[in-house]
Coordinates of C-alpha atoms in Angstrom, one line a residue:
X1 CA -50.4 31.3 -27.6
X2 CA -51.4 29.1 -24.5
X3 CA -49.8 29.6 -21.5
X4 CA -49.1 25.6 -21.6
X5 CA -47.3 26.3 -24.9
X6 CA -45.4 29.4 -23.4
X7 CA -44.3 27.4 -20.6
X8 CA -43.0 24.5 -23.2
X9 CA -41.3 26.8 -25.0
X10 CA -39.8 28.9 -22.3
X11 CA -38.8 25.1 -21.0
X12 CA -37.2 24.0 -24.2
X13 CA -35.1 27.4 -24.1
X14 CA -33.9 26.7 -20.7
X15 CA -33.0 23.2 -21.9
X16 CA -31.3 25.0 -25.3
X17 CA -29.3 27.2 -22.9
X18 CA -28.3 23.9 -20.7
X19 CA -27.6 22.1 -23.8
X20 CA -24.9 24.6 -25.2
X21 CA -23.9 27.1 -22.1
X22 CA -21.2 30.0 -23.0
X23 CA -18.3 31.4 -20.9
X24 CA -16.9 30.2 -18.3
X25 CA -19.9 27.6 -17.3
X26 CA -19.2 25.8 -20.9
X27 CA -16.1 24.8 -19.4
X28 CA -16.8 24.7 -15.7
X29 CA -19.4 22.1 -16.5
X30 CA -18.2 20.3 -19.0
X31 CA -19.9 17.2 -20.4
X32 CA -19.0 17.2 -23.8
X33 CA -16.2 15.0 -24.4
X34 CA -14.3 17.4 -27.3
X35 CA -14.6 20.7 -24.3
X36 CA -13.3 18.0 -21.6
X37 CA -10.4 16.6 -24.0
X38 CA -9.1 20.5 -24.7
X39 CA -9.2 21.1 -20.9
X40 CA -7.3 18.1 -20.3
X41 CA -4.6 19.3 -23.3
X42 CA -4.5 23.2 -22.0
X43 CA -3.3 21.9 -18.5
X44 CA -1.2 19.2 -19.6
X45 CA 0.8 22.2 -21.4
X46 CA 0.3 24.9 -18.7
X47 CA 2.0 21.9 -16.8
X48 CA 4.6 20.8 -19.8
X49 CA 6.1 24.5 -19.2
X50 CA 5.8 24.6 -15.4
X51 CA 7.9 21.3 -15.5
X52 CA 10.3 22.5 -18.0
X53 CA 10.6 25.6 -15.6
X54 CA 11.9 23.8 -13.0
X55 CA 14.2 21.5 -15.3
X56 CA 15.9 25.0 -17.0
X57 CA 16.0 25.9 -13.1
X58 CA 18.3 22.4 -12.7
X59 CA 20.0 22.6 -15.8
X60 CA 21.4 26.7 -15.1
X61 CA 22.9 25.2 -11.5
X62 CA 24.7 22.0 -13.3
X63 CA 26.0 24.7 -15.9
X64 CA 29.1 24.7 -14.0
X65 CA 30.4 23.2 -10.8
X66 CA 30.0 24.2 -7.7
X67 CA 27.3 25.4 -6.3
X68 CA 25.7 28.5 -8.1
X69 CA 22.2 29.8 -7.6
X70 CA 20.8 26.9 -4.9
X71 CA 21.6 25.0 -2.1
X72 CA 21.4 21.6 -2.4
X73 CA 18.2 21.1 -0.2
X74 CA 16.1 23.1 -2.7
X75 CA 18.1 21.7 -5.7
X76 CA 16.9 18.8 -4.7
X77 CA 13.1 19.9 -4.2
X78 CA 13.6 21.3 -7.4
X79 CA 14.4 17.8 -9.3
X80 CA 11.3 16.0 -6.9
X81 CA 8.5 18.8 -8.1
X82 CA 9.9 18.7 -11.5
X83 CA 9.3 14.8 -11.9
X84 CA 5.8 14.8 -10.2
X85 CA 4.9 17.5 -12.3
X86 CA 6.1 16.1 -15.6
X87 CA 4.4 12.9 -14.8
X88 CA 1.2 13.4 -13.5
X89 CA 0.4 16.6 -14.8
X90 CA 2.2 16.8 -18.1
X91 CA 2.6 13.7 -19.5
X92 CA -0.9 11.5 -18.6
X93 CA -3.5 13.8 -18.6
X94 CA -2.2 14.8 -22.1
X95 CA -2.3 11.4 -23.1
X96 CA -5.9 11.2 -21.5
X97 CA -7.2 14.6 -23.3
X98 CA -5.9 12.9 -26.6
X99 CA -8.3 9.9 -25.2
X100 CA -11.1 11.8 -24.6
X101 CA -11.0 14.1 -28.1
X102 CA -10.7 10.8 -30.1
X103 CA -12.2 7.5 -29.1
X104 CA -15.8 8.8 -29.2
X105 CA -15.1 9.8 -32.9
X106 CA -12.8 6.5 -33.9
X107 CA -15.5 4.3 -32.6
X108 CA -18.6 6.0 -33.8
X109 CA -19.7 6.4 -30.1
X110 CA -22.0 10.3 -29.1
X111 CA -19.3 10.7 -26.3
X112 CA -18.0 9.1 -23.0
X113 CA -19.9 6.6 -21.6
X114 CA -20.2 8.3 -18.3
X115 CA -19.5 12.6 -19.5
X116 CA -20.1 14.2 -15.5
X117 CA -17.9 12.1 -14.1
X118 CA -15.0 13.0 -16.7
X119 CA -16.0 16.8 -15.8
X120 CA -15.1 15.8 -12.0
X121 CA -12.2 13.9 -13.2
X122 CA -10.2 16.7 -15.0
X123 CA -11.7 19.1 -12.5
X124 CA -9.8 17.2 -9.5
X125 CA -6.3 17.7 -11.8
X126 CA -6.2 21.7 -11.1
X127 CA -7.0 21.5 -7.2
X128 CA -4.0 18.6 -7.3
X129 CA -1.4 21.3 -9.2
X130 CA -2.0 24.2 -6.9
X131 CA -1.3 21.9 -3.7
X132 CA 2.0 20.6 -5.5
X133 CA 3.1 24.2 -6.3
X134 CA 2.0 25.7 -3.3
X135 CA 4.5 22.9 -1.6
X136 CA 7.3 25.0 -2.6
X137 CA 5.9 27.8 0.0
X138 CA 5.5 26.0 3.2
X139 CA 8.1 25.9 6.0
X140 CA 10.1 23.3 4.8
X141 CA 9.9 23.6 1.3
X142 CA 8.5 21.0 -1.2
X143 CA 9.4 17.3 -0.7
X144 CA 13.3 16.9 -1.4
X145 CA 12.7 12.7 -1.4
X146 CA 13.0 12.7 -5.3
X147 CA 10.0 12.0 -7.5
X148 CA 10.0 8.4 -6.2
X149 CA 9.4 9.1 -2.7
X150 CA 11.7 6.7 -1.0
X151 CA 11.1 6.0 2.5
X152 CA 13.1 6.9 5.0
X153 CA 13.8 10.5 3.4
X154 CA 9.9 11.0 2.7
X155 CA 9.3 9.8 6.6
X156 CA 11.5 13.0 7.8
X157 CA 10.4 16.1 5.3
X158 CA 8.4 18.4 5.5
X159 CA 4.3 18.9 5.4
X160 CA 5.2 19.6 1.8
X161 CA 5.9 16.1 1.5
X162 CA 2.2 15.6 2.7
X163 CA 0.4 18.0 0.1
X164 CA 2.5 16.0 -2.5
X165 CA 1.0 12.9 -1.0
X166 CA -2.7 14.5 -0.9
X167 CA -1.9 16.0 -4.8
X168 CA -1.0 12.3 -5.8
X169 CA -4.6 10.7 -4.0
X170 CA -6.0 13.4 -6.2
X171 CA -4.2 12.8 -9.2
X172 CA -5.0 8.8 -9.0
X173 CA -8.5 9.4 -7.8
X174 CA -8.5 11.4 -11.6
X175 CA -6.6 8.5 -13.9
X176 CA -9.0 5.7 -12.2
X177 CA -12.3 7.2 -12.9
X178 CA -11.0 8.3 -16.6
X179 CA -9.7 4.7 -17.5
X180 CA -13.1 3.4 -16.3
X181 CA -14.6 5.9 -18.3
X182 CA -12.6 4.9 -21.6
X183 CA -13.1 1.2 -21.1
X184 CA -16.8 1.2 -20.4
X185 CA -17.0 3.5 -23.8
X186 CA -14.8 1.4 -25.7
X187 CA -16.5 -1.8 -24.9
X188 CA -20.2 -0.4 -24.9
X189 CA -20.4 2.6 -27.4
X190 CA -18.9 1.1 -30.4
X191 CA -21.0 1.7 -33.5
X192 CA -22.5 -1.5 -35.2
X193 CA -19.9 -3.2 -37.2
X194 CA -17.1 -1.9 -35.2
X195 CA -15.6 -4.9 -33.8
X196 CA -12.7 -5.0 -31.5
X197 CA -10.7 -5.9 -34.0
X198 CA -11.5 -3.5 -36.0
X199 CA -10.8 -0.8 -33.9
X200 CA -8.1 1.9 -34.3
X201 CA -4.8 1.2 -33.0
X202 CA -5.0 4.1 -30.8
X203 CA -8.4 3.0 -29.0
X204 CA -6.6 -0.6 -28.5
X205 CA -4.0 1.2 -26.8
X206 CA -5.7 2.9 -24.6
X207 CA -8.2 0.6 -23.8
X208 CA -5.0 -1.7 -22.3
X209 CA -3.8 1.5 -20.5
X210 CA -6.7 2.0 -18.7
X211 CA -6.7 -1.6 -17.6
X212 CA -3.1 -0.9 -16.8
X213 CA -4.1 2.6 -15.2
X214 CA -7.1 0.9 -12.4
X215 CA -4.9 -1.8 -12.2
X216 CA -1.8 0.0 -10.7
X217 CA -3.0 3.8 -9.1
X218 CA -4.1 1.5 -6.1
X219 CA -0.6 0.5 -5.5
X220 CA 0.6 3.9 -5.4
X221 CA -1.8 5.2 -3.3
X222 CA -0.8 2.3 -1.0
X223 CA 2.4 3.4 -1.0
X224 CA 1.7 6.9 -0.5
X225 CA -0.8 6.1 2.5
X226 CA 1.7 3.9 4.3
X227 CA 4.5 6.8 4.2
X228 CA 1.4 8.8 5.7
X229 CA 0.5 6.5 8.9
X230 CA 4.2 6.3 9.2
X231 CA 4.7 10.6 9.3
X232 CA 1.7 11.1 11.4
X233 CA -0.1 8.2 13.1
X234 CA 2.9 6.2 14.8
X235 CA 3.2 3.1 12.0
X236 CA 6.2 2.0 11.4
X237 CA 5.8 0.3 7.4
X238 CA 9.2 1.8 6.8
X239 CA 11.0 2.9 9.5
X240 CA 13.6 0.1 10.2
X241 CA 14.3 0.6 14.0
X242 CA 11.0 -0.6 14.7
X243 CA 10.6 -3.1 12.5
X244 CA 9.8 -2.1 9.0
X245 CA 11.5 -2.3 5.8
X246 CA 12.3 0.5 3.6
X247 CA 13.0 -1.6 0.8
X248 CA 9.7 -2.6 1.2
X249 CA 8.3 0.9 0.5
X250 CA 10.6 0.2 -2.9
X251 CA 9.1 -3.0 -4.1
X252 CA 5.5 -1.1 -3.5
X253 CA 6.6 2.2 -5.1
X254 CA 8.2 0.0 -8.4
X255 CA 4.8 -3.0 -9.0
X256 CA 3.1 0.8 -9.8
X257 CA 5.9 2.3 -11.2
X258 CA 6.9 0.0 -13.4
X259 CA 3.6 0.0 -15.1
X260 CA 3.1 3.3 -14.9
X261 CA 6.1 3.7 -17.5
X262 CA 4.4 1.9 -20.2
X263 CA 1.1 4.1 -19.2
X264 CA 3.2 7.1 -20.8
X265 CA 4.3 4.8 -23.9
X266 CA 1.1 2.9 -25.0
X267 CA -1.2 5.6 -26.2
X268 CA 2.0 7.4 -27.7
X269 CA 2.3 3.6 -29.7
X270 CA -1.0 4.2 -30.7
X271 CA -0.8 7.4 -32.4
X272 CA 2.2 6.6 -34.1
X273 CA 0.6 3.5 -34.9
X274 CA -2.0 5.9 -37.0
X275 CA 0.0 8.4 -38.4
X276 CA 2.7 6.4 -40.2
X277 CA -0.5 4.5 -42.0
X278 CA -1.4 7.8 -43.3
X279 CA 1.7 9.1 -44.4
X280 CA 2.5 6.1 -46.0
X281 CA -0.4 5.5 -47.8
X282 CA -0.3 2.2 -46.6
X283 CA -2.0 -0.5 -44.6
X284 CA -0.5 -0.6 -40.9
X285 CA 1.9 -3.8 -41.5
X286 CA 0.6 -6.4 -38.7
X287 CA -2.3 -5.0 -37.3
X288 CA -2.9 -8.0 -35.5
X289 CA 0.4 -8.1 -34.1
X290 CA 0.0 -4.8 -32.9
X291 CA -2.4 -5.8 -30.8
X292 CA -1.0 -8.5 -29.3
X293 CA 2.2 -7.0 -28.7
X294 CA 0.9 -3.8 -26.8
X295 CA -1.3 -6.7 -24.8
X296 CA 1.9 -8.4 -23.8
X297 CA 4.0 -5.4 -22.9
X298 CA 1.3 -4.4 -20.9
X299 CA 1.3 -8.0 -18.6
X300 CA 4.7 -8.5 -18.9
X301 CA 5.4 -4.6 -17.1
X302 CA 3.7 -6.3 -14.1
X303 CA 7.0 -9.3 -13.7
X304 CA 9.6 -6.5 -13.9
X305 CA 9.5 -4.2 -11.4
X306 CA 12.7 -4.9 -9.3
X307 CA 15.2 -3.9 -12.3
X308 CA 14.4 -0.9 -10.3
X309 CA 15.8 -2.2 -7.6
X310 CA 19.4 -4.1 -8.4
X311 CA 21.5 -2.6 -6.1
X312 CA 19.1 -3.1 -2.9
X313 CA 20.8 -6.6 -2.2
X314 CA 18.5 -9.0 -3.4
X315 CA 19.6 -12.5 -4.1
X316 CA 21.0 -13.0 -6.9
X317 CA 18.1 -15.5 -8.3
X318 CA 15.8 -12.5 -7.9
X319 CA 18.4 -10.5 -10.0
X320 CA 18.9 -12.8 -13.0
X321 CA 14.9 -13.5 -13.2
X322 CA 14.0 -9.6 -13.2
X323 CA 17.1 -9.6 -15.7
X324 CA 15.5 -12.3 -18.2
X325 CA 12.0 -11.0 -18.1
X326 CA 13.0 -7.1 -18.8
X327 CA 15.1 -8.7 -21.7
X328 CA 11.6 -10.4 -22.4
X329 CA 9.4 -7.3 -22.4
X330 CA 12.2 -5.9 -25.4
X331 CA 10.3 -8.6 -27.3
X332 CA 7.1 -7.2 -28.1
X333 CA 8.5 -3.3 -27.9
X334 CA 10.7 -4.9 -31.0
X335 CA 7.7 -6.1 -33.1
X336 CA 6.4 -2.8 -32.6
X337 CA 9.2 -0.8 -34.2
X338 CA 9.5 -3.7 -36.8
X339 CA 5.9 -3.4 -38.0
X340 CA 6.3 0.5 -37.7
X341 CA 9.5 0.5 -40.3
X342 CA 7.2 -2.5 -42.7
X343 CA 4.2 -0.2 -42.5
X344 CA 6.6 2.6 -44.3
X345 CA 8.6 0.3 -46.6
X346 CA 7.7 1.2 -50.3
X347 CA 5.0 3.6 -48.9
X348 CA 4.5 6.8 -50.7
X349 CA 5.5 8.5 -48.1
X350 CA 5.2 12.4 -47.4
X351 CA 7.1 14.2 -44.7
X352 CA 4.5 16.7 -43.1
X353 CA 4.8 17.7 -40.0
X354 CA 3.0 14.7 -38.2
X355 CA 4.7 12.2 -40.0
X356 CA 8.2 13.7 -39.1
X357 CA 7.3 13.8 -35.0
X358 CA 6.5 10.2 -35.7
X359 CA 9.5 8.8 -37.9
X360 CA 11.7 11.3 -35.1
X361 CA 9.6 9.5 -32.5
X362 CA 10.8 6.4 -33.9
X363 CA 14.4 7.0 -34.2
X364 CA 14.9 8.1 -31.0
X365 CA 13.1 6.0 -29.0
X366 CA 14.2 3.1 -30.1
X367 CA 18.0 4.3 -28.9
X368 CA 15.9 5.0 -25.5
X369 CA 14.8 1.2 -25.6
X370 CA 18.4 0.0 -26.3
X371 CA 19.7 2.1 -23.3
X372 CA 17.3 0.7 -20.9
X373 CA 18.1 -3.1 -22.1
X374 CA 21.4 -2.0 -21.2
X375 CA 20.5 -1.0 -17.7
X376 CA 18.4 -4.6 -17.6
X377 CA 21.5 -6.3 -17.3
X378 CA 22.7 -6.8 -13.7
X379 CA 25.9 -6.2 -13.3
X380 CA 26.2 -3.2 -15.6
X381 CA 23.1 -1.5 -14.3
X382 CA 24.7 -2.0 -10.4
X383 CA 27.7 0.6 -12.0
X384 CA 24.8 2.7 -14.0
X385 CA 22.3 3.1 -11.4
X386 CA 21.6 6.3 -10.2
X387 CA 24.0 8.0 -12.0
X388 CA 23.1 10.0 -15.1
X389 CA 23.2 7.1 -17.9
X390 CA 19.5 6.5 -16.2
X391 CA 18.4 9.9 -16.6
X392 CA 19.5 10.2 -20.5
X393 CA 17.9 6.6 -20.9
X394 CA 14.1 7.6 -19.4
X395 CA 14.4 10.7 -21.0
X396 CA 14.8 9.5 -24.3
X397 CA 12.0 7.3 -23.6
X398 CA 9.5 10.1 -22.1
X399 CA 10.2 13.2 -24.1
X400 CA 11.3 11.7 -27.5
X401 CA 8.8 8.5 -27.0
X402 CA 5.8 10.3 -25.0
X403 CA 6.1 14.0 -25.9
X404 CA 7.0 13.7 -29.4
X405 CA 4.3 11.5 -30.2
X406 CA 2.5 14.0 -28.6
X407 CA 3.4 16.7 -31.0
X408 CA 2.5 14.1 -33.8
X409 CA -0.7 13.7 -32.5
X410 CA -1.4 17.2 -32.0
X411 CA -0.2 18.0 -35.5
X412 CA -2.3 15.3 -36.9
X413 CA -5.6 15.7 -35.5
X414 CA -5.2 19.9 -34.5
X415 CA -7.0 20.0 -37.8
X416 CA -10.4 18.1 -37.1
X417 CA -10.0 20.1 -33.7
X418 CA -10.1 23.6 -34.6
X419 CA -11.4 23.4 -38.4
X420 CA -7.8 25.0 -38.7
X421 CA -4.6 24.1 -40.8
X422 CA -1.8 24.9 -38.8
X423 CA 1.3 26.4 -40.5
X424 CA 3.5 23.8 -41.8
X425 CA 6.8 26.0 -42.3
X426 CA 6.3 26.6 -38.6
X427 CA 5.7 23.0 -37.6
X428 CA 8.8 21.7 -39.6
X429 CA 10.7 24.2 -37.7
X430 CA 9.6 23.1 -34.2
X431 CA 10.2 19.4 -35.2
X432 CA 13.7 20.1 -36.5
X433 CA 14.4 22.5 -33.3
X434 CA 13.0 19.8 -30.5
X435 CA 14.3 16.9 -32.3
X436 CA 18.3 18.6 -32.4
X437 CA 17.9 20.7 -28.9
X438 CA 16.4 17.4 -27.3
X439 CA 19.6 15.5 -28.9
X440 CA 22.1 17.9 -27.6
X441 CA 20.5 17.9 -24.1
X442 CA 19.8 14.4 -23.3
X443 CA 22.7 12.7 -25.5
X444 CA 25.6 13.8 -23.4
X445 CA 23.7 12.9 -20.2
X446 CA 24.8 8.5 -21.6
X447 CA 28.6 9.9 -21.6
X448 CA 28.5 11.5 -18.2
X449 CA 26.6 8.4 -16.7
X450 CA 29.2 6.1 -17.8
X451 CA 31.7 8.2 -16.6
X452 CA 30.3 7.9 -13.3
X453 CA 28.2 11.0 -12.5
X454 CA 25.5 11.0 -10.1
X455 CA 22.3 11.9 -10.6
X456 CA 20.2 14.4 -7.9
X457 CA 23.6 16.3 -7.0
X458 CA 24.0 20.1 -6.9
X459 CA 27.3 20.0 -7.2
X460 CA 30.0 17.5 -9.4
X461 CA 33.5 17.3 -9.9
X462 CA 35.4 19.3 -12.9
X463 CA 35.8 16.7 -15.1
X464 CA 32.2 16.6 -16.0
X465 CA 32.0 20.3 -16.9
X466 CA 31.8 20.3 -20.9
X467 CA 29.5 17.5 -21.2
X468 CA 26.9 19.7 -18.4
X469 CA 27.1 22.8 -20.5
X470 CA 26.3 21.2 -23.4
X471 CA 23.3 19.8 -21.7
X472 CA 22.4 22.9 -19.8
X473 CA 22.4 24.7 -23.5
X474 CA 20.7 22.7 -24.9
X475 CA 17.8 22.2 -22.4
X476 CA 17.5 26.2 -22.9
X477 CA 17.2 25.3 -26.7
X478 CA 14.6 23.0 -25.8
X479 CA 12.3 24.8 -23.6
X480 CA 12.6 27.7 -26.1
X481 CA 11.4 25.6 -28.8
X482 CA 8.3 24.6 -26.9
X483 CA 7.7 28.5 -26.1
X484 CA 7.8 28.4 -30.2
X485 CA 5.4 25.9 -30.5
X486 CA 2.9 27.9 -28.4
X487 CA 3.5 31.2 -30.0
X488 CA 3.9 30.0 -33.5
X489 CA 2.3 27.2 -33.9
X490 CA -0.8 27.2 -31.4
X491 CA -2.1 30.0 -30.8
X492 CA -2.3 31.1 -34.6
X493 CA -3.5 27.6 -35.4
X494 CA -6.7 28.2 -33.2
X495 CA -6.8 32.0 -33.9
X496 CA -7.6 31.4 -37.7
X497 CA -5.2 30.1 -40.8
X498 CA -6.3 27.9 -43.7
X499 CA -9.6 26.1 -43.0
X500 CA -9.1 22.5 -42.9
X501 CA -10.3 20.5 -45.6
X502 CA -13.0 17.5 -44.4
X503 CA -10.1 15.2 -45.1
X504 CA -6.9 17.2 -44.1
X505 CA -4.5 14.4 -44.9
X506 CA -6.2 12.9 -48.7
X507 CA -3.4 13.8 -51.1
X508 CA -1.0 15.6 -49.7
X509 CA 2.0 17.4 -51.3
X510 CA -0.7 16.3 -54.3
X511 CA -0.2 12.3 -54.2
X512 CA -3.6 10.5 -53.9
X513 CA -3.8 7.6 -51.7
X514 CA -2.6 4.7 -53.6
X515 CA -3.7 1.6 -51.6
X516 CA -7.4 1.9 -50.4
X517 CA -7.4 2.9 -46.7
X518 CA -9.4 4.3 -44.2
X519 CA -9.2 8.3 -44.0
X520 CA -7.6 9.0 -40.3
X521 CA -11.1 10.4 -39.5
X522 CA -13.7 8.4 -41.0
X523 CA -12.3 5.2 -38.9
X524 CA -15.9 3.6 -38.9
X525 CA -15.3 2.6 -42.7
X526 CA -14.1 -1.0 -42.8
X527 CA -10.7 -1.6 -43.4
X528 CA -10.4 -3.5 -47.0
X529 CA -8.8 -7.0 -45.0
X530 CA -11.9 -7.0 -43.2
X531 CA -14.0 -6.9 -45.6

């Protein structure tokens, strides 16, 4: 053998060993967007529980009145980290794990369009988690300024307030370069034939939540810089006695924020969107209108911002227009559900595990979207606001409507993930604990708002005790169920079980598919109205 061909093949080994590395450097320098996508879902849970932590933490002090296990200061640091931590390290970069899993595979594309810069983008996440937890060790104590921030109280903290500021830079720096990420693969890497239209519903989504995603993290890190110059470098954007506004800080924190709650609610439309297809056996009803719809949402969430913001003393012009146009945005949300409940009418519908998170996913957030066109209108939402009918409302939105369809997508696809059926005896029981635990914690929450109980308080008067226990027993419920869904459901699913068939989902409970559909995985078939 030549030394020339020694030296090739020692070079091609080398290349092998880069190609497919083992350990801890597979996932250290991850390029391969299925190893990035499971990084992105383990942290979003490690994160999940920390969150829910800190929730059971609130939920044991509200268990009765008067104050319990924590002063208010840290009660209120506990409610801050709690929301930052659900947010931006629960809630999105799940969402973006399910992203990076399956657009590659729905569109027929190798990977990501641009694989080390979504290594450096989940790798920024864990660096961001630490400096928010670590907050909590500082003199001072986390921020106390709630997960919104609001200037002045985020002017006075601590220097946790500033490692929740740098964690936040971090955690933006992370969602910008993913979204560019998904849209330069969605609009480059599509297979031949795969036009947008033809796209799953869950790429569309995303696609308009990264737009949504570059559009908005900008604003928030405005906002977040501004309350920075104003701590440490004598700027005044907010302080009042020298000029500034702190309602300005507001109208800032809300153009993102706003936005930012449909970033949590369109990818979880898009799963839904492909699960109750399957389950069905049907055609989505109104795939076009899908489309459109999520399109408007996502430019009407830019006109709404200051429903936020009703009790600030705007003029009352101001009011009724931010009034009208949330009522507008209700619009398209509507269509959704609508072609979500055609898409099942007459379907041969089975009830596995997926398809129950997403008909549950349904149900409840659509009594999540009714609450919050209550709070659109004005003079109702200046009795509701801040009390907790707001809590129950973006609750029912973010865990029924973001988490659950986060279960359903994890239930649908864990399959073509680990080559792995999960247990479906164990899956039905962790639907049918989150769905009644979740009820029982959040549902209360509308009575005690309406009656006037504040939200963010340690402390509250008697009459409110009953409806808090409830709440605080079933947020135990709920946080054990999760802690079931990791040790039953999980962990076994990626230990071993039934092997997964190549198509997991053809005839289940024994019923072929009766309308001719594309299989959830082979998405590069074309749909028969296209053809």
């Amino acid at each position: 053998m030549s030394t020339s061909t020694l030296d090739h093949a020692h070079d091609h080994g080398h290349d092998h060993a880069h190609d497919h590395p083992h350990g801890l450097s597979r996932w250290l320098f991850a390029t391969n967007h299925k190893d990035i996508g499971t990084l992105y879902l383990w942290f979003s849970f490690i994160m999940l529980l920390s969150g829910g932590v800190l929730a059971l933490a609130i939920r044991t002090e509200l268990f009765k009145p008067g104050l319990q296990f924590f002063q208010p200061e840290f009660f209120n640091q506990l409610t801050t980290m709690h929301g930052l931590v659900m947010v931006f390290g629960a809630i999105m970069p799940a969402f973006v794990g399910f992203a990076n899993w399956m657009i590659p595979l729905q569109i027929g594309a190798s990977d990501m369009a641009f694989a080390r810069m979504n290594n450096f983008s989940f790798w920024l996440l864990p660096p961001a988690a630490l400096l928010l937890a670590t907050s909590f060790l500082v003199p001072g104590g986390a921020t106390a300024a709630g997960w919104t921030l609001y200037a002045p109280l985020s002017t006075q903290m601590g220097m946790g307030m500033d490692m929740g500021i740098f964690a936040m830079h971090l955690m933006g720096a992370s969602s910008i370069m993913g979204s560019i990420n998904i849209i330069v693969t969605i609009l480059n890497m599509r297979a031949p034939g795969m036009t947008l239209m033809k796209m799953p519903m869950f790429c569309w989504t995303w696609l308009i939540t990264a737009y949504l995603l570059i559009a908005v993290m900008p604003v928030l890190a405005g906002a977040i810089t501004m309350t920075l110059t104003d701590r440490h470098f004598g700027t005044s954007f907010f302080n009042a006695a020298a000029g500034g506004d702190p309602v300005m800080y507001q109208h800032i924190f809300w153009f993102f924020g706003h936005p930012e709650v449909y970033i949590m609610i369109l990818p979880a439309f898009g799963i839904v969107s492909q699960i109750l297809p399957a389950f069905a056996r049907k055609q989505l009803f109104g795939y076009a209108s899908m489309v459109y719809a999520t399109a408007s949402i996502a430019i009407l969430s830019f006109i709404v911002w200051a429903h936020h913001m009703f009790t600030t003393g705007m003029p009352v012009t101001s009011q009724l227009f931010f009034m009208y146009a949330t009522m507008l945005i209700a619009v398209p949300t509507g269509v959704k559900v609508f072609n979500w409940i055609a898409t099942m009418w007459r379907g041969s519908m089975t009830f596995e595990t997926p398809m129950l998170f997403a008909v549950g996913f349904i149900f409840v957030f659509t009594i999540g979207g009714f609450t919050g066109l209550i709070l659109a209108v004005t003079p109702i939402d200046i009795q509701l606001q801040d009390t907790y009918y707001v809590v129950a409302h973006f609750h029912y939105v973010l865990v029924a409507g973001s988490l659950f369809a986060l279960f359903a997508g994890f239930y649908y696809w864990s399959p073509k993930w680990t080559g792995h059926m999960y247990n479906e005896t164990m899956g039905k029981i962790h639907f049918w604990l989150s769905l009644i635990t979740f009820n029982v914690t959040f549902f209360p929450m509308h009575f005690l708002g309406l009656a006037g109980m504040p939200r963010r308080y340690a402390d509250y008067s008697a009459q409110f005790t009953d409806f808090n226990m409830i709440a605080t027993i079933g947020a135990f419920g709920f946080g054990l169920s999760q802690a079931f869904f990791l040790f039953g459901v999980i962990i076994p699913t990626i230990r071993g079980g039934k092997k997964a068939e190549a198509k997991p989902w053809d005839g289940a409970e024994g019923l072929e598919w009766t309308v001719p559909s594309p299989a959830p995985f082979h998405t590069f078939e074309t749909p028969p109205q296209f053809k």
